[in-house]
Backbone as a printed PyTorch tensor [residue, N CA C, xyz], in Angstrom:
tensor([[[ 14.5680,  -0.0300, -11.5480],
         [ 13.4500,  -0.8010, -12.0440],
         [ 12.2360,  -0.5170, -11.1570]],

        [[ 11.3080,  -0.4100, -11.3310],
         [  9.8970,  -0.1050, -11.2650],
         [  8.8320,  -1.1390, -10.9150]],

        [[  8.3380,  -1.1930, -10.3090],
         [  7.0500,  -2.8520, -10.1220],
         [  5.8100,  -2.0720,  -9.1860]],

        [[  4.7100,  -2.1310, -10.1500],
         [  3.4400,  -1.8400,  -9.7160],
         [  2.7470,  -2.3190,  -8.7990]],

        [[  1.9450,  -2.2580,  -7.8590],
         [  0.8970,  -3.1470,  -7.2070],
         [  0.0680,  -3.9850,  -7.4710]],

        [[ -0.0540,  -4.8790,  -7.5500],
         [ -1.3220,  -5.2950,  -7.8060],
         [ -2.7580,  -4.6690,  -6.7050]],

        [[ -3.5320,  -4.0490,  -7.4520],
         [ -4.3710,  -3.5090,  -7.0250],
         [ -6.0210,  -4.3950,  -7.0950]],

        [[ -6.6400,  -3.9040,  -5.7270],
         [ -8.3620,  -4.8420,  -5.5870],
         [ -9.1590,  -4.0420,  -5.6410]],

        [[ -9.4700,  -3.6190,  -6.6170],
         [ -9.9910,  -2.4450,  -6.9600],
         [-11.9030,  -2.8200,  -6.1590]],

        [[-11.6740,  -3.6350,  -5.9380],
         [-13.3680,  -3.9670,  -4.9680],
         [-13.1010,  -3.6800,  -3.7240]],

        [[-12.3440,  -3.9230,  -3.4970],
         [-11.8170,  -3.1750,  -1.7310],
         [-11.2320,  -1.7960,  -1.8130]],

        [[-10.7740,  -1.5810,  -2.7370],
         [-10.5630,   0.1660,  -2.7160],
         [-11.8230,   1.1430,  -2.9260]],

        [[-12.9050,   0.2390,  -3.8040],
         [-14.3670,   0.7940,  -3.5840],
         [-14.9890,   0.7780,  -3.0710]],

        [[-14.9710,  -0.4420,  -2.1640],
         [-15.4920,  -0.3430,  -0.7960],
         [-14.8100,   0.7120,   0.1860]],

        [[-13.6210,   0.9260,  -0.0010],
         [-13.3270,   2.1040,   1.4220],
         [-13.3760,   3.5960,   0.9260]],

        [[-13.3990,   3.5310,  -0.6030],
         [-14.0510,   4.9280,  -0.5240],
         [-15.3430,   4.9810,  -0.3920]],

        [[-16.1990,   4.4030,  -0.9620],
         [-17.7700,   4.5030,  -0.5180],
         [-17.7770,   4.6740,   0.9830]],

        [[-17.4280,   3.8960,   1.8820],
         [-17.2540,   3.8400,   3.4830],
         [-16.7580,   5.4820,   3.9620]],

        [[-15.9850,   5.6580,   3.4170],
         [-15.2230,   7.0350,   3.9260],
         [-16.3670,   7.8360,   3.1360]],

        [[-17.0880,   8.0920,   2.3340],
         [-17.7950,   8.9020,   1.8390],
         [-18.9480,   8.9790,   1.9720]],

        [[-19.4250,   7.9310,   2.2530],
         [-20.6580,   7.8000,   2.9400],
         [-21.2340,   7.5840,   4.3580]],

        [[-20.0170,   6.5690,   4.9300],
         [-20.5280,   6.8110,   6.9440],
         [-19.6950,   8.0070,   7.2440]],

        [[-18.8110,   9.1890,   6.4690],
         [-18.6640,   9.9370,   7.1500],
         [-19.6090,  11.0080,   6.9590]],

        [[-20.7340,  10.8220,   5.9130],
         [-21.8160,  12.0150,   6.0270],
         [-22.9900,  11.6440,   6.6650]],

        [[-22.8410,  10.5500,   7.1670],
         [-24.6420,   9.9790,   8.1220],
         [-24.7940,  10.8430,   9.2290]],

        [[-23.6600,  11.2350,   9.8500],
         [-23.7630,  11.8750,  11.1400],
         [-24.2740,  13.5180,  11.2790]],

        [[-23.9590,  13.6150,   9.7900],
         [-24.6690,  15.0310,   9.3450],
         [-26.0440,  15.1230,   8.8680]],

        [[-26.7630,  14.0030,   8.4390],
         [-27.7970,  13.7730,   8.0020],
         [-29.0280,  14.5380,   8.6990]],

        [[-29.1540,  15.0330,  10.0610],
         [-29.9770,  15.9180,  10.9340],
         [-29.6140,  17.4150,  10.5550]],

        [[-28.6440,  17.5480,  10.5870],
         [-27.9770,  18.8700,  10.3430],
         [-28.2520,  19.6590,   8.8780]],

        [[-28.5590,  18.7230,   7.8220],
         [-28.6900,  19.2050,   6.4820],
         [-29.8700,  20.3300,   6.3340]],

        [[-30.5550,  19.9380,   6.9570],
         [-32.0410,  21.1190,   6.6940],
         [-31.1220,  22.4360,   7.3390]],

        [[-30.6640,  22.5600,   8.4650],
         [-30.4780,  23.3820,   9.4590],
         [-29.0550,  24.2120,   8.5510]],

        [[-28.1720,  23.6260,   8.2330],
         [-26.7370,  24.1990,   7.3880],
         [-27.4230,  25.1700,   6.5030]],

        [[-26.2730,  26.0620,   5.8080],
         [-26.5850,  26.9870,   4.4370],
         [-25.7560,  25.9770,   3.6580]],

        [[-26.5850,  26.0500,   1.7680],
         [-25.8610,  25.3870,   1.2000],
         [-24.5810,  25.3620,   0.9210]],

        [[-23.5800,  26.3050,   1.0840],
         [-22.1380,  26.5910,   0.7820],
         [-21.6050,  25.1080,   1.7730]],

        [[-21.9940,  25.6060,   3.6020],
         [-21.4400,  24.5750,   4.1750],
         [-21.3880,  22.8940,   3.9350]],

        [[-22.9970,  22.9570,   3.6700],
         [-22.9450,  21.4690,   3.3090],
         [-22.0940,  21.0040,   1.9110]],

        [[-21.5800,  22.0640,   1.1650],
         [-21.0090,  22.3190,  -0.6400],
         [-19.9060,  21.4020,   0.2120]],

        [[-19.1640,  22.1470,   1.2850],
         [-17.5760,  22.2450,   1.8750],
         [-17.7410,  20.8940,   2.5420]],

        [[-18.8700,  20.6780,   3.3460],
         [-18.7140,  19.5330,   3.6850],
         [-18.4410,  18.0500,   3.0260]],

        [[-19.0030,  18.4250,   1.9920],
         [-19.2590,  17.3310,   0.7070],
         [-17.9170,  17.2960,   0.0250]],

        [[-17.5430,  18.0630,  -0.3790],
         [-15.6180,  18.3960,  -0.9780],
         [-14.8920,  17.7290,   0.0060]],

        [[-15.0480,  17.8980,   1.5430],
         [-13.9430,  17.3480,   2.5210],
         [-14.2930,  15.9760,   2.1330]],

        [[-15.8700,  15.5260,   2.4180],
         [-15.9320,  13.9150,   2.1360],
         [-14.8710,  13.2810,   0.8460]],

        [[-15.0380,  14.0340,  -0.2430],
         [-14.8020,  13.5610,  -1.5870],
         [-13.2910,  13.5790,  -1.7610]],

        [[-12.6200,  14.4420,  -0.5800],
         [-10.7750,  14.6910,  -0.9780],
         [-10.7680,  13.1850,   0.2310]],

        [[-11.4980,  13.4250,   1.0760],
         [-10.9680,  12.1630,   1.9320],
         [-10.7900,  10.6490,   0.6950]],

        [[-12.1690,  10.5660,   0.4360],
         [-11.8360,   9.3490,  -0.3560],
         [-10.7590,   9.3940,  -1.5410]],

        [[-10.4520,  10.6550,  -2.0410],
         [ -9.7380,  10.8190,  -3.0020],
         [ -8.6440,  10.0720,  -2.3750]],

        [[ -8.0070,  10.6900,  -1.5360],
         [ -7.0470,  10.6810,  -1.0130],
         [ -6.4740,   8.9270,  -0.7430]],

        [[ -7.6140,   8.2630,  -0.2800],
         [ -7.4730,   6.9480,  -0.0690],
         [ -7.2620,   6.1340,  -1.4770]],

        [[ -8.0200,   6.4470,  -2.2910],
         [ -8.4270,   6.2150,  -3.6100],
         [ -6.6490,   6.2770,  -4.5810]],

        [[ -5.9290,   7.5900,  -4.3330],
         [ -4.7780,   8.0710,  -4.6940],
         [ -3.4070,   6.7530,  -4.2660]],

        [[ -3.7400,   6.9230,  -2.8430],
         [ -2.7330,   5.9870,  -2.1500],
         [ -2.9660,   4.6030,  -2.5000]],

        [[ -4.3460,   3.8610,  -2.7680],
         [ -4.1860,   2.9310,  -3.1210],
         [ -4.1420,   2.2840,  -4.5160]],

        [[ -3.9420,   3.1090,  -5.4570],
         [ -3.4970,   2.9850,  -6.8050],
         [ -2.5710,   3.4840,  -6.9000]],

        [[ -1.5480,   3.9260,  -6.1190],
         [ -0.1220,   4.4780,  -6.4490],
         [  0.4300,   4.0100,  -6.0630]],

        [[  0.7970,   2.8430,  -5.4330],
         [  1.5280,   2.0330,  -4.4820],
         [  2.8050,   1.5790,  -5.5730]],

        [[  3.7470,   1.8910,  -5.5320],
         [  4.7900,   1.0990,  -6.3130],
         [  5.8910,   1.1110,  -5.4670]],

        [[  6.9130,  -0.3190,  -6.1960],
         [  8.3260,  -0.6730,  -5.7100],
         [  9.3360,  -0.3410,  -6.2130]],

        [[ 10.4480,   0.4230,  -6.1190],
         [ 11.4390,   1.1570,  -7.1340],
         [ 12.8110,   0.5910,  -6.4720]],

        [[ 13.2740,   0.0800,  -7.3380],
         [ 14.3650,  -0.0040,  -7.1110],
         [ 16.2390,   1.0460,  -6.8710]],

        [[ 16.4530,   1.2060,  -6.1770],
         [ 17.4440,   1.8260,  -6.2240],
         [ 19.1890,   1.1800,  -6.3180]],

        [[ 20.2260,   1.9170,  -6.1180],
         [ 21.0500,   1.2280,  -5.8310],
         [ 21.6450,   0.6780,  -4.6700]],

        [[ 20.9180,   1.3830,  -3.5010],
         [ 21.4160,   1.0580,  -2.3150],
         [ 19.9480,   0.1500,  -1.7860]],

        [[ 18.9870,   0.9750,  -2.0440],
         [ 17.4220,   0.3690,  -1.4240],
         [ 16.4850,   0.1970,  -1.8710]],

        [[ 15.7040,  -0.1630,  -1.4740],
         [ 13.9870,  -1.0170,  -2.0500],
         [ 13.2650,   0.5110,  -1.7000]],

        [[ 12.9940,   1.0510,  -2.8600],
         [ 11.6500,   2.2370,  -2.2260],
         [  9.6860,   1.8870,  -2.0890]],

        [[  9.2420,   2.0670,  -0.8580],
         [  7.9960,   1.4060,  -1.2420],
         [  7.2030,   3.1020,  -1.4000]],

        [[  6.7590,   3.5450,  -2.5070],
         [  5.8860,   4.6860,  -2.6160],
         [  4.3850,   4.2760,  -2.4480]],

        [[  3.5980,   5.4160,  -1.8470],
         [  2.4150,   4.8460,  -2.4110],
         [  1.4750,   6.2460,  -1.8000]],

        [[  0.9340,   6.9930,  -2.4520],
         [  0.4780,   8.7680,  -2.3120],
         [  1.9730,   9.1570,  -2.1330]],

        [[  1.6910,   9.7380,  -0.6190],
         [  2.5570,  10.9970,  -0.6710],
         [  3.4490,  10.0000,   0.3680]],

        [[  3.3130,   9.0040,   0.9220],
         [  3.7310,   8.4380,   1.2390],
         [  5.5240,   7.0460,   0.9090]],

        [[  6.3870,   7.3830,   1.8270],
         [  7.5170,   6.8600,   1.0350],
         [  8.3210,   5.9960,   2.0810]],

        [[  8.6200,   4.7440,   1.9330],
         [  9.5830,   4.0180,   2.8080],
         [ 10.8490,   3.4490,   1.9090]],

        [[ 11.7840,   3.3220,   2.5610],
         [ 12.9460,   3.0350,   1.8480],
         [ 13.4730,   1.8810,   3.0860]],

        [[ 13.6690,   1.3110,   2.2120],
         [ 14.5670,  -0.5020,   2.7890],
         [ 16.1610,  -0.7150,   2.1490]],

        [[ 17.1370,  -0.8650,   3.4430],
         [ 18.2720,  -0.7840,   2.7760],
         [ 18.0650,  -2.7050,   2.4200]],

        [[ 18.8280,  -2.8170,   1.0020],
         [ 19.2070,  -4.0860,   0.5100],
         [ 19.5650,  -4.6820,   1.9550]],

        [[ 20.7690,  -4.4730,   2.5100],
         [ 21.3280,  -5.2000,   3.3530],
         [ 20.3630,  -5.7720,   4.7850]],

        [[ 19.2420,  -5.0680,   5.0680],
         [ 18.2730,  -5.2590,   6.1290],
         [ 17.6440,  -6.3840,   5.8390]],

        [[ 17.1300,  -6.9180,   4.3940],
         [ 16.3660,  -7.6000,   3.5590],
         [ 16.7920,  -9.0760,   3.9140]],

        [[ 15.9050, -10.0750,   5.2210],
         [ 16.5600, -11.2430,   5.5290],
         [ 15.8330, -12.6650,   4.7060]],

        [[ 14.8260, -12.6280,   4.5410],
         [ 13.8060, -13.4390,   4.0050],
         [ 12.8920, -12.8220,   3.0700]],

        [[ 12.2850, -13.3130,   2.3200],
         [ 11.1180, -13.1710,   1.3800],
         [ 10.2850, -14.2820,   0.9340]],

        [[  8.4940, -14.4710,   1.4370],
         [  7.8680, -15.4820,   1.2870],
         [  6.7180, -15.2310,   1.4140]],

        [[  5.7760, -15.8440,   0.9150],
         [  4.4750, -15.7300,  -0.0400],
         [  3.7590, -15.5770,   1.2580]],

        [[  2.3590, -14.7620,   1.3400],
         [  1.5980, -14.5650,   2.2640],
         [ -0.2020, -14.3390,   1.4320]],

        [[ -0.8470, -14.8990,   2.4160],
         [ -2.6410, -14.5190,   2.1410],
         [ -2.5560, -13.6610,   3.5570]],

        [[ -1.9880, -13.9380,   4.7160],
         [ -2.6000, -13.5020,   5.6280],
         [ -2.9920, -11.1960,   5.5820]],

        [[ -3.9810, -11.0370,   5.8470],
         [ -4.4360,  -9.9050,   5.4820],
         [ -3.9380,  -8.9570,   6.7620]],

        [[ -3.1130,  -9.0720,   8.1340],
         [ -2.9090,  -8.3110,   8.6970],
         [ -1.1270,  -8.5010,   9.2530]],

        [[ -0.2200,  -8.7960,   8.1120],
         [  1.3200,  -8.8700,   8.2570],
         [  1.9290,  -7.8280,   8.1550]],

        [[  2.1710,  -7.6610,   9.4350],
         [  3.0600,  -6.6170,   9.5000],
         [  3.0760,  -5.1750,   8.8900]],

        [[  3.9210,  -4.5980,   8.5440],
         [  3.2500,  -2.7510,   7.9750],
         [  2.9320,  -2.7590,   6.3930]],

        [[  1.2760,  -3.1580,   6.9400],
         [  1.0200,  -3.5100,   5.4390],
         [  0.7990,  -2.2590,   4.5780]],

        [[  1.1130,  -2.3610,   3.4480],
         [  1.3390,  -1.6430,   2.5860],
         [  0.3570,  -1.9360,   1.0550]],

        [[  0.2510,  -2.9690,   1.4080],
         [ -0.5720,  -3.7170,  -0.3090],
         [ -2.0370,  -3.7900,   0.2070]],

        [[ -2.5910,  -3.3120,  -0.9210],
         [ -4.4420,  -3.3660,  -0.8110],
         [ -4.8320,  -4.5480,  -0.6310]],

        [[ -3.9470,  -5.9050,  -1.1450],
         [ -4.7450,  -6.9920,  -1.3300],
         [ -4.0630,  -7.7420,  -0.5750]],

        [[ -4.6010,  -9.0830,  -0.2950],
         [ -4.5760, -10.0830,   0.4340],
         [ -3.8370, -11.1570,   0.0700]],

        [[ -3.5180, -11.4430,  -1.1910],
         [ -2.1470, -12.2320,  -1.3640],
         [ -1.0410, -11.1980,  -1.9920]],

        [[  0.1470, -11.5690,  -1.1150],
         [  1.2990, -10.8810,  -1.2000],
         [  2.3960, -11.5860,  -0.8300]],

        [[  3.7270, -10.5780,  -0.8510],
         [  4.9350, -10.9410,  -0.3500],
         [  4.7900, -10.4440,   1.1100]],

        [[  5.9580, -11.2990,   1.8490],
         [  5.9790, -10.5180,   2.7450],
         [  7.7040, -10.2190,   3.0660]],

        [[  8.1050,  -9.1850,   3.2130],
         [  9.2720,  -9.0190,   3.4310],
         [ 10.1950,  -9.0470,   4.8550]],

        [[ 10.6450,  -9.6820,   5.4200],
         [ 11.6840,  -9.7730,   6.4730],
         [ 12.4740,  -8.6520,   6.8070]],

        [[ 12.2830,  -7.9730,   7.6280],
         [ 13.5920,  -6.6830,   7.2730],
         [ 14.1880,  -6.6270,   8.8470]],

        [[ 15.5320,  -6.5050,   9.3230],
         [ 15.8900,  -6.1050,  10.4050],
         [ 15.7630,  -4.7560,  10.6470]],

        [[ 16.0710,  -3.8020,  12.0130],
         [ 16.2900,  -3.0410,  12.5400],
         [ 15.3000,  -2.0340,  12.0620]],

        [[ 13.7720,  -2.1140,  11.9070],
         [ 13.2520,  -1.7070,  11.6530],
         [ 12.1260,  -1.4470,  12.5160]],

        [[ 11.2660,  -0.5190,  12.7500],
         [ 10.2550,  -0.4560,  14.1110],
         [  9.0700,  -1.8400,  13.4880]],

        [[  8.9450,  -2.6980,  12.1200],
         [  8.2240,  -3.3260,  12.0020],
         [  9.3110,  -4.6620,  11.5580]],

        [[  8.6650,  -5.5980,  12.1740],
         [  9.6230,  -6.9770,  11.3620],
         [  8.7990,  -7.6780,   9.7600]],

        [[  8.0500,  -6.9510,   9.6400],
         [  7.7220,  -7.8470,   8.2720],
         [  7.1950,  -6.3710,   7.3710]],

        [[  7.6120,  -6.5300,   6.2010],
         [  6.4980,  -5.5510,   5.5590],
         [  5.8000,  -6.6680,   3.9000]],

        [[  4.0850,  -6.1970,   4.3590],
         [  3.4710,  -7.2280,   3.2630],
         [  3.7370,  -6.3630,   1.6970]],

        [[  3.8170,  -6.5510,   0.5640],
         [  3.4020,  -6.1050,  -0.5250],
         [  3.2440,  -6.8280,  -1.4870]],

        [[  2.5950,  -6.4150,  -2.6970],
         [  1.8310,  -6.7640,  -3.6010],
         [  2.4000,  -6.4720,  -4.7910]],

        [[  3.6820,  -7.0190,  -5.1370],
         [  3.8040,  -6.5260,  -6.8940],
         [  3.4060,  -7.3340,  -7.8930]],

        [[  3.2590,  -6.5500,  -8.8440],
         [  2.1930,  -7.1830, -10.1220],
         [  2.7820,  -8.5210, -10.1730]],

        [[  3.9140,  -8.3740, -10.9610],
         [  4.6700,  -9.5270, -11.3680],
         [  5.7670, -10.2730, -10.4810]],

        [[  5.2840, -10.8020,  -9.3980],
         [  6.0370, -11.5770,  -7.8200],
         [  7.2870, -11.9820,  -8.8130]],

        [[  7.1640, -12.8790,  -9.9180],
         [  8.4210, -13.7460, -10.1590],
         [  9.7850, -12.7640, -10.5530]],

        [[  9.4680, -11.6410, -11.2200],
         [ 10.3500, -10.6390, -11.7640],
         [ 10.6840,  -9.8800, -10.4190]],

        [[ 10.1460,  -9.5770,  -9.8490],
         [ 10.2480,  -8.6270,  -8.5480],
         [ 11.2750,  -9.5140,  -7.6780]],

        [[ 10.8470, -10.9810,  -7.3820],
         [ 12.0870, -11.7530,  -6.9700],
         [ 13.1490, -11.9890,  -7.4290]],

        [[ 12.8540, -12.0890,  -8.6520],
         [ 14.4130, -11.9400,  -9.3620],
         [ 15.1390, -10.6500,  -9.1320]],

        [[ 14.6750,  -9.8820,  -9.3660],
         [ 15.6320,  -8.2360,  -8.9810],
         [ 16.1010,  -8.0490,  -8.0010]],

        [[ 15.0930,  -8.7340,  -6.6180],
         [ 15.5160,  -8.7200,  -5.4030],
         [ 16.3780,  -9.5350,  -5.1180]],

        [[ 16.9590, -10.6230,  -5.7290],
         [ 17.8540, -11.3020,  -5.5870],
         [ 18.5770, -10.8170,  -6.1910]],

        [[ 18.6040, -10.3690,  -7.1810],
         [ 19.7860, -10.0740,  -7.8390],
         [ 20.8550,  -8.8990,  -6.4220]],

        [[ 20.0740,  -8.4910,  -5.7940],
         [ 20.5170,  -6.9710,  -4.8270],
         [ 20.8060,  -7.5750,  -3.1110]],

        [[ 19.7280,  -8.6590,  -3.2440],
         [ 19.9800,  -9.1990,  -1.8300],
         [ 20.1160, -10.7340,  -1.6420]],

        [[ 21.4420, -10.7750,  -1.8610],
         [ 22.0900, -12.7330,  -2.5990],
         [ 22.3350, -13.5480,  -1.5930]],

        [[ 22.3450, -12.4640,   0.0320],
         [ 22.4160, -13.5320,   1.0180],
         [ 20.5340, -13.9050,   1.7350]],

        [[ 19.7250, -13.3280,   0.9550],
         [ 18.0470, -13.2390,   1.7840],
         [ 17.3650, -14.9680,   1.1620]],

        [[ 16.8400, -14.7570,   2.4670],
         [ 16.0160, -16.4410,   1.9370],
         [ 15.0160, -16.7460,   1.2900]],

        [[ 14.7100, -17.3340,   0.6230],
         [ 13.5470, -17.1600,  -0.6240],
         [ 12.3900, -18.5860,   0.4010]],

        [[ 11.7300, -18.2070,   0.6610],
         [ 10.7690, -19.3030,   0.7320],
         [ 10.2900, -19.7500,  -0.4770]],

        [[  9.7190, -21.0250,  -0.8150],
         [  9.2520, -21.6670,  -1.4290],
         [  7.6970, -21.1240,  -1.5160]],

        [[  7.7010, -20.9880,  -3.3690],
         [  6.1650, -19.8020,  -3.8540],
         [  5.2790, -21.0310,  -5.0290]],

        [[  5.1920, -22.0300,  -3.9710],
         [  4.1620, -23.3830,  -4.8940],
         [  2.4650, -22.7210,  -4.7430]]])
């Protein structure tokens, strides 16, 4: 099973504009002085950077497997065994643990033996996503989602 992100698409436009634009201010002296090809190349690096951010933060999904929780998101991939999975409970706070979700209300996940103790994410539909996760991890604690 499959579960999307919920995505903030105003904060993902804000950090590509940011990445695309304070990373060309510093060139702003230099433009007269460059040939146009360089400044062409320079402008492409700006535009894959934001791509790139742009990519990762609309691809973020949760996949279920049979052994583990996969969190994708670009080229990027973490896998959570079921059995690590100790708690699960509702979060705003914007800097929990290896965050993973664009936005600011999320889950946050409990996991042992992991170099991080919490990971935040964001799936579309929290109530279905808990259900699956229970269905896989029957001893994890559900906090209360009022």
């Amino acid at each position: 099973m499959v579960f999307r992100t919920k995505v903030n698409m105003f904060l993902l436009t804000g950090i590509f504009l940011v990445v695309v634009i304070m990373g060309s201010i510093p060139l702003l002296p230099l433009y007269k002085q460059l040939p146009f090809a360089v400044l062409l190349l320079i402008a492409v690096l700006f535009l894959v950077a934001g791509g790139f951010v742009w990519w990762y933060g609309t691809s973020i999904q949760y996949v279920f497997y049979k052994e583990y929780l996969c969190i994708k998101g670009g080229p990027f991939k973490r896998r959570i065994l079921y059995q690590n999975i100790t708690k699960v409970s509702p979060t705003t706070d914007e800097f929990t643990g290896y965050k993973i979700s664009p936005t600011d209300q999320g889950l946050e996940l409990c996991v042992e033996s992991t170099s991080f103790s919490s990971i935040k994410i964001s799936p579309d539909n929290k109530t279905e996503f808990i259900a699956e996760l229970r269905k896989r991890c029957p001893n994890m604690q559900i906090q209360s989602f009022e």
